[in-house]
XYZ file of C-alpha atoms in Angstrom:
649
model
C 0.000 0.000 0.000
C 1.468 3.392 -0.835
C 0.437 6.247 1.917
C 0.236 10.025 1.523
C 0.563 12.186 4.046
C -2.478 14.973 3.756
C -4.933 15.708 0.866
C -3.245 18.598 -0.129
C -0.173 16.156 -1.122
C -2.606 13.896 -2.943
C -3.864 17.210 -4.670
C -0.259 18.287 -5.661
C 0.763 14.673 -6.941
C -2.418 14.354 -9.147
C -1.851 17.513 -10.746
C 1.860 16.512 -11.654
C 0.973 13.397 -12.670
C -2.043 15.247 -14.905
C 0.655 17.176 -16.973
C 2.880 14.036 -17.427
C -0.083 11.764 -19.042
C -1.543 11.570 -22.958
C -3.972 8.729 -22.735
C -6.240 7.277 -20.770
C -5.509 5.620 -17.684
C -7.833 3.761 -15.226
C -6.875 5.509 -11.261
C -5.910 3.151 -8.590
C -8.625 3.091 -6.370
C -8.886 5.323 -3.103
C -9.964 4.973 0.115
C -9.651 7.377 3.404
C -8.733 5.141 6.897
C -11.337 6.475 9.695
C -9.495 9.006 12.340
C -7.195 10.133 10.602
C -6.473 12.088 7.109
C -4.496 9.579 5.173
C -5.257 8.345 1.766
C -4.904 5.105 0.877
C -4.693 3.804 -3.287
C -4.182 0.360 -3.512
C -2.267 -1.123 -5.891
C -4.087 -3.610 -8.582
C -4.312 -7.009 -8.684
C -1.098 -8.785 -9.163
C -1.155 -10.346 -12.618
C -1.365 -14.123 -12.404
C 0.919 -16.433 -13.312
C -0.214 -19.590 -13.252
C -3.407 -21.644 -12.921
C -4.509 -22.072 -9.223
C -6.247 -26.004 -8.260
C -6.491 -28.081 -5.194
C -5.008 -31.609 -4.993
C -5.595 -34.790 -3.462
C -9.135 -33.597 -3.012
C -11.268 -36.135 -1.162
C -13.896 -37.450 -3.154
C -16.340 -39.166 -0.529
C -20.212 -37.822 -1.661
C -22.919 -37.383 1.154
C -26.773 -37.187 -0.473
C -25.140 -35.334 -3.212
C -23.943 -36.612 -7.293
C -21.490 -35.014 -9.324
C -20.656 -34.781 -12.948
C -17.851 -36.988 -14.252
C -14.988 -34.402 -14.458
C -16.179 -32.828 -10.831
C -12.267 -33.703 -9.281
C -10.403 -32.452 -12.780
C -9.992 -28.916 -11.472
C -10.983 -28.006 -8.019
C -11.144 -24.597 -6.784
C -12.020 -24.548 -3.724
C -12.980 -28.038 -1.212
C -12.836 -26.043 1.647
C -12.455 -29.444 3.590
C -9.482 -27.547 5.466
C -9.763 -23.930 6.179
C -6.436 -23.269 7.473
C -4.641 -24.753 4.340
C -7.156 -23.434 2.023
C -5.755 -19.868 2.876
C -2.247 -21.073 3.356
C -2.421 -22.325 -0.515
C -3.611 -18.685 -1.456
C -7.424 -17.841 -0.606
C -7.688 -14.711 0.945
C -10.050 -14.100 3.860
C -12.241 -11.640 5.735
C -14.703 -11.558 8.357
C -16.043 -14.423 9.621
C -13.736 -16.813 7.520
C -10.769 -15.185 8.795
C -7.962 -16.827 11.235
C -9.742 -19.679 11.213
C -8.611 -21.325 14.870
C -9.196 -25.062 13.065
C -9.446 -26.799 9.341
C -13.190 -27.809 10.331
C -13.766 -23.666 11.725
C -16.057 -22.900 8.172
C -17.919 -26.133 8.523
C -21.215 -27.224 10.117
C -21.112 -28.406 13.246
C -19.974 -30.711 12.716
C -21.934 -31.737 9.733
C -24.575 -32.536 11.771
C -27.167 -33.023 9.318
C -25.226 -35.403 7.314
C -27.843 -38.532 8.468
C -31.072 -36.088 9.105
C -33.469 -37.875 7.298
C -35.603 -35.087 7.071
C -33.122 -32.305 5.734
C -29.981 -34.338 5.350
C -26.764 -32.247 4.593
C -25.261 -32.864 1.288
C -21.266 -31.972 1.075
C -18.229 -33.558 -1.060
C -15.601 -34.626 0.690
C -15.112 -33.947 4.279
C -17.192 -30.908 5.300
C -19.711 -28.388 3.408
C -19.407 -24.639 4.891
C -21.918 -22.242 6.240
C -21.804 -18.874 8.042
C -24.873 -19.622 9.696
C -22.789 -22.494 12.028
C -18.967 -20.919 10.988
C -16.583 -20.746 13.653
C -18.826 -23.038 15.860
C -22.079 -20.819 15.160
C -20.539 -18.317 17.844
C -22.100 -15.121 16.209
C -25.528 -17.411 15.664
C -26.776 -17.892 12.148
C -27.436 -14.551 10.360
C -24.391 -12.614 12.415
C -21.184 -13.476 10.328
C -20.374 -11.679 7.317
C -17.426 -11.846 5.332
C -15.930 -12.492 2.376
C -13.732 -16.031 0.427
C -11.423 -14.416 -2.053
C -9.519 -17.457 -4.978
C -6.545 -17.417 -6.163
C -6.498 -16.606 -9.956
C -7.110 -20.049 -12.268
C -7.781 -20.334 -15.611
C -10.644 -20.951 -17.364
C -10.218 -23.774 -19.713
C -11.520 -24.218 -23.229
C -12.372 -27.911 -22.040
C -14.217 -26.891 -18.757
C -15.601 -23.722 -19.018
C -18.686 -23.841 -16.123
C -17.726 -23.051 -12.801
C -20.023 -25.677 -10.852
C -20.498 -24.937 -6.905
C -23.237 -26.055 -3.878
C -24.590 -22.812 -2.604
C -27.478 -21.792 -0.816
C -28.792 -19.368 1.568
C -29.970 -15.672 1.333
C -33.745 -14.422 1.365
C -34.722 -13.123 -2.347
C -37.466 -10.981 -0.618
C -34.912 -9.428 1.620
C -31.306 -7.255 0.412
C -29.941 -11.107 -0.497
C -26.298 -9.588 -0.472
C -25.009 -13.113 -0.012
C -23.434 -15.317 -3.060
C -20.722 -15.427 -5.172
C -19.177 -12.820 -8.018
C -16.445 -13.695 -10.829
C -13.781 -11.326 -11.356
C -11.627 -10.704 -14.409
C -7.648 -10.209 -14.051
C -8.081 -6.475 -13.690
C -10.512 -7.403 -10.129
C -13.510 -5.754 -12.326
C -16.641 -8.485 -11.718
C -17.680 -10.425 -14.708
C -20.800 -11.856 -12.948
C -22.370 -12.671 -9.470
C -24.793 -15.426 -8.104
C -26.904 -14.989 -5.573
C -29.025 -18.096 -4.370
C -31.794 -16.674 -2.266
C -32.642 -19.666 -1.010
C -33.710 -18.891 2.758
C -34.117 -22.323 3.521
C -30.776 -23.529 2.675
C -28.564 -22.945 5.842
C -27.129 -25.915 4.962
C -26.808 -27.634 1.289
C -29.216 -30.338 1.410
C -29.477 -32.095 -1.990
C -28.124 -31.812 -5.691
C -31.227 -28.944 -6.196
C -28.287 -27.072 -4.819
C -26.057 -26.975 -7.961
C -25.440 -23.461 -9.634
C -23.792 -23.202 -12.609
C -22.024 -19.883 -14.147
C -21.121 -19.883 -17.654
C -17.778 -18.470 -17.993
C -17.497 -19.712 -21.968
C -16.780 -15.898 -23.028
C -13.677 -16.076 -20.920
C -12.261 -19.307 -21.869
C -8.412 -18.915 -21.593
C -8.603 -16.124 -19.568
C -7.781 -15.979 -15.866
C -10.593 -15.281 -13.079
C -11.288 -14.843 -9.329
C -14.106 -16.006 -7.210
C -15.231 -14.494 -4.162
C -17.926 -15.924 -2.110
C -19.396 -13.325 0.517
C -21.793 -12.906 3.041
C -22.899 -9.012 3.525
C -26.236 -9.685 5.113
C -26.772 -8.896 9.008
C -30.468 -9.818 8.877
C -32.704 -12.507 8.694
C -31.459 -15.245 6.338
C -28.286 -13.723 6.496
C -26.211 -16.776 5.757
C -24.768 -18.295 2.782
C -23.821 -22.351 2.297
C -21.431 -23.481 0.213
C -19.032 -26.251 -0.970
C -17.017 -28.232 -4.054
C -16.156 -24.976 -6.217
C -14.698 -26.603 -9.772
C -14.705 -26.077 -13.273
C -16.677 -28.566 -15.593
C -17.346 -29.301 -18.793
C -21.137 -29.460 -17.767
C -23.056 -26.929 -17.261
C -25.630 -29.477 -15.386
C -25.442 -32.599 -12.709
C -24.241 -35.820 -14.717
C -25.770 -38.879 -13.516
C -26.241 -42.120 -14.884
C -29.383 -41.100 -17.004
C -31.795 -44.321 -17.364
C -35.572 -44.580 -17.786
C -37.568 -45.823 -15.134
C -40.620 -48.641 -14.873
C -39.947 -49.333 -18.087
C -42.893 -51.355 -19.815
C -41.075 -54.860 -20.420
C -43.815 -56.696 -22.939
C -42.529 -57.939 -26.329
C -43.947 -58.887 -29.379
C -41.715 -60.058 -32.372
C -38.238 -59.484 -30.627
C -35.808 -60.936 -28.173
C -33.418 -59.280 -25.585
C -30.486 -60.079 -23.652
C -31.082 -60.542 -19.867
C -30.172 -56.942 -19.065
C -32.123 -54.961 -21.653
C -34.174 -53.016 -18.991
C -31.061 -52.337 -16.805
C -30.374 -49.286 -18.490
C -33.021 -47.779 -21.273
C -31.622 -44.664 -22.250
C -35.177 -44.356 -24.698
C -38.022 -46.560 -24.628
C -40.030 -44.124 -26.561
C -43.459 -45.546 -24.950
C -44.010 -41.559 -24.434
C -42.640 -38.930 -26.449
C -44.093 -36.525 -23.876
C -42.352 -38.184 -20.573
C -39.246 -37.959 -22.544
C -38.982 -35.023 -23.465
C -39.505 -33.569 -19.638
C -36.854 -36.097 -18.821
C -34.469 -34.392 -20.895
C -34.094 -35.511 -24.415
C -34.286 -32.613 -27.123
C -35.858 -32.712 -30.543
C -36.014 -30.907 -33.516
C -38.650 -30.807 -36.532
C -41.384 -33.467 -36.603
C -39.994 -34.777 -33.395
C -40.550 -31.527 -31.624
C -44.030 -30.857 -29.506
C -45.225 -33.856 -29.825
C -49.202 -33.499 -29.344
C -49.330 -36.736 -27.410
C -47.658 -39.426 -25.873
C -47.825 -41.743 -29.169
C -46.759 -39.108 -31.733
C -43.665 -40.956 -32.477
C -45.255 -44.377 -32.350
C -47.262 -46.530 -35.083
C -50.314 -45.447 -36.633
C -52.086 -46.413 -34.380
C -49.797 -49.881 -33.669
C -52.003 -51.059 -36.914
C -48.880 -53.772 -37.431
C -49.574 -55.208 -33.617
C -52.915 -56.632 -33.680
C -54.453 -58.889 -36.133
C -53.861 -62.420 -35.780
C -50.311 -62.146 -37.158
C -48.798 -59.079 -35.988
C -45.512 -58.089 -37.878
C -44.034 -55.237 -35.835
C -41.304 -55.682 -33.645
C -41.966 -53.728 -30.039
C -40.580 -53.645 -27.139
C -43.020 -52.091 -24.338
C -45.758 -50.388 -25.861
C -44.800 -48.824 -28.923
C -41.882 -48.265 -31.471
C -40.671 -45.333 -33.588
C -41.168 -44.280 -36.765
C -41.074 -40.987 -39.068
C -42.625 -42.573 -41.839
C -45.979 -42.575 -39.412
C -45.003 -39.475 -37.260
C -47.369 -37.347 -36.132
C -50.064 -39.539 -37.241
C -48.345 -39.578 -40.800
C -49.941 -36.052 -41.264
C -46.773 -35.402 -44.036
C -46.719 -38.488 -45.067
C -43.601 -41.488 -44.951
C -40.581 -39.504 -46.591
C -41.390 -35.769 -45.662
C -40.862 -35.974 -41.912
C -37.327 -34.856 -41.007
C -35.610 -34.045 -37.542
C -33.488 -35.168 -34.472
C -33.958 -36.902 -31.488
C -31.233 -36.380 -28.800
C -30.567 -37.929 -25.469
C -29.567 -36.434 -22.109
C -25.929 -37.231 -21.564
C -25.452 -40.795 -19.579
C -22.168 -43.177 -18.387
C -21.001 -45.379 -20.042
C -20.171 -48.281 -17.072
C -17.852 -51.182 -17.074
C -20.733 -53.329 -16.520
C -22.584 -52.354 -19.579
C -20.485 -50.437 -22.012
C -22.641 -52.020 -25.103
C -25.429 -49.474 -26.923
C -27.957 -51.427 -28.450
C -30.912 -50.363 -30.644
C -33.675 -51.721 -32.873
C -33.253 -49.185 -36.280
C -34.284 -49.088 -39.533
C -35.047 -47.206 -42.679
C -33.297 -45.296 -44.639
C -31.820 -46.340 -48.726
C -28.398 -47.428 -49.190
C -28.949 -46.382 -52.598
C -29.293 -43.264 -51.914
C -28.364 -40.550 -49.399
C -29.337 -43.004 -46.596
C -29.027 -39.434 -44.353
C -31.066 -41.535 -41.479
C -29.920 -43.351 -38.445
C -28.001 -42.954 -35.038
C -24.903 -41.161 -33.742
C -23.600 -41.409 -30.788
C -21.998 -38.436 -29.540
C -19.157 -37.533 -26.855
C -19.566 -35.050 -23.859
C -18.014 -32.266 -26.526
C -20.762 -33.061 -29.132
C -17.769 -34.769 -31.114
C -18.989 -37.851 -32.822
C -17.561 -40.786 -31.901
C -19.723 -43.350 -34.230
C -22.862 -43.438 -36.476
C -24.960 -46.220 -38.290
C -27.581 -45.869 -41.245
C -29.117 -48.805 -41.528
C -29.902 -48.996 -45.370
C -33.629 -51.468 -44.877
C -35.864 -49.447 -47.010
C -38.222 -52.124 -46.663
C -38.775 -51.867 -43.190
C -40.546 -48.533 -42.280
C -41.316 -50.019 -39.153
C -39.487 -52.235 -36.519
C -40.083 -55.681 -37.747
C -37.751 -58.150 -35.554
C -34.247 -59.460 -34.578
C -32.583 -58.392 -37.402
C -33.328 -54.948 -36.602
C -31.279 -55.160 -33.809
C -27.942 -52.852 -33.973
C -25.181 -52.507 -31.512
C -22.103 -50.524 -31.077
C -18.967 -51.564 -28.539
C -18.268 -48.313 -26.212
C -15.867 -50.353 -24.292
C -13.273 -47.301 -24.924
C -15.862 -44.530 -23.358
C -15.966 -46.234 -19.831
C -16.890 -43.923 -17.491
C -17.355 -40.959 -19.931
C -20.404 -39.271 -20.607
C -21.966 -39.477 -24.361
C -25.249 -39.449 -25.660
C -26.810 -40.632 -28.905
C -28.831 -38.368 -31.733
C -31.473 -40.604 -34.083
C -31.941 -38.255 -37.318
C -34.316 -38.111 -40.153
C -32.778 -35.940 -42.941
C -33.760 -37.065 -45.451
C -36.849 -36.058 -47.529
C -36.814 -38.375 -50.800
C -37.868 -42.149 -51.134
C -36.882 -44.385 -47.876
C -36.002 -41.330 -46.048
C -37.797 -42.568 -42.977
C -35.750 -44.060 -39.843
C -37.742 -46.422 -37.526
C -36.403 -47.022 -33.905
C -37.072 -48.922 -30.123
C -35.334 -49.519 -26.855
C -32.228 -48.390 -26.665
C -30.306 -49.327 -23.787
C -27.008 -50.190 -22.557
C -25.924 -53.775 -22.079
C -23.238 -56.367 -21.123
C -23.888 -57.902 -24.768
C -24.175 -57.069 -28.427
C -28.102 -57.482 -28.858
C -29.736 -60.739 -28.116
C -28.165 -63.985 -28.839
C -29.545 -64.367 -32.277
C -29.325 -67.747 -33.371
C -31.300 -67.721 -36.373
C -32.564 -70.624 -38.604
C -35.003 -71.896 -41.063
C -37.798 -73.808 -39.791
C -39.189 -77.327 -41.373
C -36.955 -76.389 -44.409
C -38.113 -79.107 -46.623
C -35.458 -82.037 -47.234
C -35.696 -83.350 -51.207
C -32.234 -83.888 -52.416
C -31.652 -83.935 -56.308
C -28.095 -84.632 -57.574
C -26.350 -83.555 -54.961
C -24.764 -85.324 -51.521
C -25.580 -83.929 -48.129
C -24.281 -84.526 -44.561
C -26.207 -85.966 -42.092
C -27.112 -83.146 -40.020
C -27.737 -80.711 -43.146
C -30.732 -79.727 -42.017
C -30.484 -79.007 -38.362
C -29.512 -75.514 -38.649
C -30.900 -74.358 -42.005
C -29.535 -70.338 -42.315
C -31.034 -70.177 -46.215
C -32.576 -72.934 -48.243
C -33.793 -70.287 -50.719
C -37.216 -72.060 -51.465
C -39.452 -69.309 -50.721
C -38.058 -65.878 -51.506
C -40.471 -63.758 -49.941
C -40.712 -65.803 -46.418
C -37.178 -65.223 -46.013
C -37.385 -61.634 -46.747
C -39.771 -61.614 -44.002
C -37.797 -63.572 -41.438
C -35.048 -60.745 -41.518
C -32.983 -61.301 -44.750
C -32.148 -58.418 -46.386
C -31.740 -57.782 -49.962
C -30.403 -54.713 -52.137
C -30.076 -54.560 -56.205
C -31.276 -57.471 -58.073
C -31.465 -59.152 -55.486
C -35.285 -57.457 -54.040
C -37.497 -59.762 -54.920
C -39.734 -57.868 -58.480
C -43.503 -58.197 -57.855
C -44.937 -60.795 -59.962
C -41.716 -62.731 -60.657
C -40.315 -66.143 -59.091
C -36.819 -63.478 -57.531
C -33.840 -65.674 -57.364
C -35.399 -69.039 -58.203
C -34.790 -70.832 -61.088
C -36.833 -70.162 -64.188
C -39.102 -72.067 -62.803
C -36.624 -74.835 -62.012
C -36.690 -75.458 -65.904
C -33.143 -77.668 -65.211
C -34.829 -80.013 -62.644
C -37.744 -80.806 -65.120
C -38.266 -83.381 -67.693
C -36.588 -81.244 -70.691
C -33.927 -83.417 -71.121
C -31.561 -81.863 -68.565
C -32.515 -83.107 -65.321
C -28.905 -82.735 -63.548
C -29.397 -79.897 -61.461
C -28.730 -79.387 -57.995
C -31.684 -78.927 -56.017
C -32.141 -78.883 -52.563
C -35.037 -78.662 -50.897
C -37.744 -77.157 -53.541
C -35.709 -74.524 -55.620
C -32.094 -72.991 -55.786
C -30.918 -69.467 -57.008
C -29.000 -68.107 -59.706
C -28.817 -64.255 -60.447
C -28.368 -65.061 -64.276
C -32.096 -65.986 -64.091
C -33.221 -64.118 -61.048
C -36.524 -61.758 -61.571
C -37.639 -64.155 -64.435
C -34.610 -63.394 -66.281
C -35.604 -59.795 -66.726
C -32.142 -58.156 -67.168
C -30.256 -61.100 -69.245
C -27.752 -63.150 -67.472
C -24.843 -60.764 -66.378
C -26.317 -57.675 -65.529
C -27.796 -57.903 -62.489
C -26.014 -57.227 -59.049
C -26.982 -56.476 -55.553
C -26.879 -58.373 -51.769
C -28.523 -60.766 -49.989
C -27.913 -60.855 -46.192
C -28.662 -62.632 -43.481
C -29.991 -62.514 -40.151
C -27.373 -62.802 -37.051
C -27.226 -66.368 -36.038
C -24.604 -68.332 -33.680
C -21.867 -70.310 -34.346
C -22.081 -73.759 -32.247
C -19.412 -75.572 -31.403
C -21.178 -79.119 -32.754
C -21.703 -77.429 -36.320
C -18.745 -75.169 -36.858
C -18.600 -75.518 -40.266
C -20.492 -73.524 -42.914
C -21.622 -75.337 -45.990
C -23.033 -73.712 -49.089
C -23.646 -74.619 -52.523
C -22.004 -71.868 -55.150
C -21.409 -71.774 -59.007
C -20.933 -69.145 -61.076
C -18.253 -66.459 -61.665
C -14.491 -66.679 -62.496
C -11.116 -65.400 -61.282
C -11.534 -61.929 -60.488
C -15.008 -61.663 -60.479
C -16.792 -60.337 -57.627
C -19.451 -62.944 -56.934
C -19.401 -64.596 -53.700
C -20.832 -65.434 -50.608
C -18.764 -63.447 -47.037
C -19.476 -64.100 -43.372
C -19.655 -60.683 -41.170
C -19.563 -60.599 -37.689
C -21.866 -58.453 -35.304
C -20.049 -55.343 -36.264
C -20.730 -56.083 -40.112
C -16.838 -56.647 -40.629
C -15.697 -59.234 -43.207
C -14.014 -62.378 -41.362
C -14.678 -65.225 -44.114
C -15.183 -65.234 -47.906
C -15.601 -67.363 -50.619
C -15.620 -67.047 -54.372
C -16.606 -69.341 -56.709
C -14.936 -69.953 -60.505
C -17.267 -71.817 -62.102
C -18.317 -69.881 -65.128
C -19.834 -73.199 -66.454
C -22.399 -72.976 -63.503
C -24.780 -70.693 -64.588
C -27.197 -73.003 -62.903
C -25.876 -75.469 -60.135
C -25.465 -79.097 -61.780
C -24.590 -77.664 -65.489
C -22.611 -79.670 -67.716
C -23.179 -83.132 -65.421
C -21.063 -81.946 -62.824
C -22.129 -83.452 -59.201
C -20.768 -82.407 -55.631
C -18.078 -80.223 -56.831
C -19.710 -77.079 -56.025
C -20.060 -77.591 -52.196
C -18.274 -74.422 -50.068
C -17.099 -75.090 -46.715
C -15.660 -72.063 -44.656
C -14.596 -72.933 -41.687
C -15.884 -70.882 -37.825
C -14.107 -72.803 -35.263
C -12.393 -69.305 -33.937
C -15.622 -67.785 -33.932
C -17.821 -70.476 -31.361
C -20.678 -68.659 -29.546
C -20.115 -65.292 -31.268
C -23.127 -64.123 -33.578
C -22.769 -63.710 -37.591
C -24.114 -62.986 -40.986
C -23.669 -64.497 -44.257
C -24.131 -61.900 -47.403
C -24.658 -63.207 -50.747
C -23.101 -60.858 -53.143
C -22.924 -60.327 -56.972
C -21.182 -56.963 -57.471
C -20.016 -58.089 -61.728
C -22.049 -57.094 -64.382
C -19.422 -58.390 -67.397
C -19.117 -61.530 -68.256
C -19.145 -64.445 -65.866
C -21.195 -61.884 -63.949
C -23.490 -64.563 -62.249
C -24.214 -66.278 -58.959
C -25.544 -69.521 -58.444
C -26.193 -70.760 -54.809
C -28.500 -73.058 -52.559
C -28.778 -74.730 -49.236
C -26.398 -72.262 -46.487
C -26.109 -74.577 -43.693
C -24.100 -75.053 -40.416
C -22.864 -78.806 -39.841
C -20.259 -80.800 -38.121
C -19.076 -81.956 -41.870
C -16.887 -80.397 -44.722
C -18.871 -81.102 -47.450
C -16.185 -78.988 -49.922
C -14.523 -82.322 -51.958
């Protein structure tokens, strides 16, 4: 502090200092001591030099939650009073010399297992004038003020998260907190005015400040208490910065309807349900956001089927989980239509845990042909994205089973915060997304273990193993059953109304014609060079047919499947995908002379085996695919099976 001597020096200095000056200058600030006439400027802030945190902060919770970076960069615990101003704090009042480390805290936190009003404090102690220093002035007697050190406001954490309470809103309410900038001018103040709050009692007592605008800059904090009166008293605890400007928590749904119709689950599908979407209405006031034809939903079924029509009848074809699934192409009571609807649907942030770090989802929609601009991200904390799936089923604008089912491994995100966005932007044909239960889970999805049922068991020309039909993944005999079971076709390969699809033309090579050497079985086999009746010659067509998930079993690890067709370097084959859709098998035949299985007299040379033995228990797919449209461009194919036997000579 600099000191003058009379006012007629400080008069005299100013003026000489007046002539020396061209600019602009802010004047250190002035003050007069009582009894006597000296004048007192003290000298600014000292600039800061580095960030100011606490260490080693204990991180025991009483009645209280905190966000997942809540211990990153602590400001103030205040479990210790005397070492919170021996690390730099500066005190007045009440909360100075402090005679113990427990002097600012209740006394001594004797609330902590009140039932009733329970005190809720991080770490060791929460502080409160109205019992500081062993509540020796009473409750609404101490004043004072809590000054920080400097610290710097990170781009990464940029809200400044506290417990307070206390004040009376009716009343002056000079109680709170006020952010200053490195110059000591305040950026912002907080006051709680919260008259029953002598004590923090529950996470209600989170305040946020927003300090975004100042990110990389340095700040103060000073908590005060100013107020004499009744509710004279502020509570406090945990100051930190945060990359949330709200409390964290482990966001799950609650009572969450558990009837299915059409679907499976794993065994912990209702641990978690991060959306349900039984009511748009509930979830929305639970904290999910939404944009466009999501957004003020009129009801709680705005999102759902129209009105369920595909869950009642005697054969209901929708897949649900609880009482209704999502879809865009029937939002709103399809008021725009199937394609027009567009918009997002955002969660509240949750944790990922160790337990469950698996996101699972029933999803569909969308046209891989296309833009396909539909389907799910999942987000980090920072809105960065950290995965996202478009499903590509344009045939299923609604939830129809099993093979609806995707999942995503988060295994890397444990005990991070994300949150996942379903979107609709897309306006043109298949520009729908359709959606249920998303939760987290222990597993990818159910354990899928699909098969054919009663696949019929004619053999023509052809040898088969003795447990060929036990677990039947495609006999091809009935093209638009399978599509219905959860296959999944693209190009060519979508079944044209009015034709016999993939089938033979109409098994012309098993008839009497003369040529009755074809492979058959069961009642028909495929070939693209004659699929959809032959409508686009031999070569041309392309496109996909995949499977459903089903399991690999440790009696039948093998994968049988008659193929013909192609040549070396064609792309015409059949691949095995795992439950992320990556590629862990192939096989290609070369077989140009197979335009149909069995042509030219050829018999059990066209069995593929592919071998899963590394891949017991775990759930695949098997994709059919015929990508060449030159010559050789052809795929001929019947009976996928699992079996004990290598039927490949």
């Amino acid at each position: 502090m600099k000191n003058l001597s009379s006012i007629a020096g400080l008069t005299a200095l100013t003026i000489a200092l007046a002539g020396c000056k061209t600019g602009i200058e802010d004047a250190p600030a002035l003050s007069v001591q009582p009894g006597n006439s000296e004048v007192v400027i003290s000298d600014p802030p000292e600039p800061p030099k580095e960030s100011y945190q606490e260490s080693n902060v204990n991180q025991t919770l009483n009645n209280v939650s905190v966000a997942p970076d809540a211990f990153a960069q602590v400001i103030g615990s205040f479990d210790n009073a005397v070492t919170t101003l021996d690390a730099g704090w500066v005190a007045s009042g009440a909360f100075a010399n402090p005679s113990s480390e427990a002097s600012w805290a209740f006394l001594p936190d004797n609330q902590a297992t009140n039932e009733t009003e329970p005190t809720a404090f991080v770490g060791l102690h929460g502080v409160s004038t109205c019992e500081i220093n062993e509540n020796a002035q009473g409750c609404d007697g101490p004043t004072g003020t809590l000054l920080s050190p400097f610290f710097k406001v990170e781009v990464a954490r940029p809200y400044a998260r506290l417990l307070m309470s206390g004040g009376n809103p009716e009343g002056s309410n000079d109680v709170g907190l006020r952010v200053l900038d490195e110059s000591g001018n305040e950026i912002t103040r907080l006051n709680p005015g919260n008259c029953a709050g002598a004590w923090n009692k529950s996470n209600d007592d989170w305040q946020t400040i927003d300090l975004t605008a100042y990110a990389g800059k340095f700040v103060q904090v000073e908590l005060f208490d100013n107020e004499e009166a009744g509710c004279g008293f502020i509570a406090f605890d945990h100051l930190h910065m945060s990359a949330f400007d709200s409390l964290v928590t482990d966001y799950s749904e609650t009572n969450v309807d558990q009837t299915l119709l059409n679907v499976s689950v794993s065994n912990d599908s209702f641990e978690q349900v991060i959306g349900s979407f039984d009511d748009a209405l509930a979830m929305l006031d639970s904290g999910w956001s939404a944009t466009g034809a999501f957004a003020s939903p009129a009801s709680a079924t705005s999102w759902a089927f129209l009105p369920d029509n595909n869950m009642t009848g005697e054969t209901p074809v929708a897949g649900v989980v609880g009482l209704h699934a999502a879809s865009t192409c029937e939002i709103n009571e399809n008021e725009a239509g199937c394609d027009a609807p567009t918009g997002t649907l955002t969660s509240p942030l949750f944790l990922v845990n160790e337990a469950r770090p698996i996101l699972n989802i029933l999803l569909s929609g969308g046209n891989p042909e296309g833009s396909n601009n539909v389907g799910m991200k999942i987000l980090a904390a920072d809105g960065s994205e950290i995965a996202s799936y478009n499903p590509g089923t344009c045939g299923d604008a609604f939830i129809k089973g099993d093979h609806n089912w995707v999942s995503h491994d988060l295994t890397d995100y444990i005990g991070q915060n994300v949150r996942v966005e379903i979107y609709d932007n897309e306006e043109a044909g298949c520009g729908f997304v359709a959606f249920e239960h998303l939760h987290m889970s222990s597993t990818a999805g159910p354990a899928n273990d699909y098969k054919e049922s009663n696949p019929d068991q004619s053999v023509a020309n052809v040898t088969v193993a003795d447990d060929s039909f036990t677990q039947v993944i495609a006999s091809f005999d009935n093209p638009s059953a399978m599509i219905a079971s959860g296959w999944q076709a693209t190009g060519d390969f979508v079944p044209a109304e009015g034709t016999s699809a993939w089938t033979f033309l109409p098994d012309n090579h098993s008839g009497d014609n003369g040529e009755k050497n074809a492979q058959v079985i069961g009642l028909s086999a495929g070939s693209t060079c004659e699929i959809n009746d032959n409508a686009s010659g031999c070569d041309a067509p392309t496109g996909t047919l995949t499977s459903p998930q089903f399991v690999v079993n440790a009696e039948r690890p093998y994968l049988n499947v008659n193929l013909g067709g192609g040549d070396a370097g064609k792309a015409v084959g059949l691949k095995v995908l795992n439950a992320n859709g990556e590629e862990i098998a192939v096989t290609q035949p070369q077989t140009c002379n197979q335009a149909w299985l069995g042509a030219g007299g050829v018999v059990d040379t066209n069995w593929h085996t592919l071998d899963l033995s590394d891949y017991i228990d775990q759930s695949v797919q098997v994709q059919l695919f015929d990508n060449e449209s030159g010559g050789c461009g052809f795929l001929a194919f019947d009976h996928i099976h699992m079996s004990a036997t290598q039927l490949a000579q």
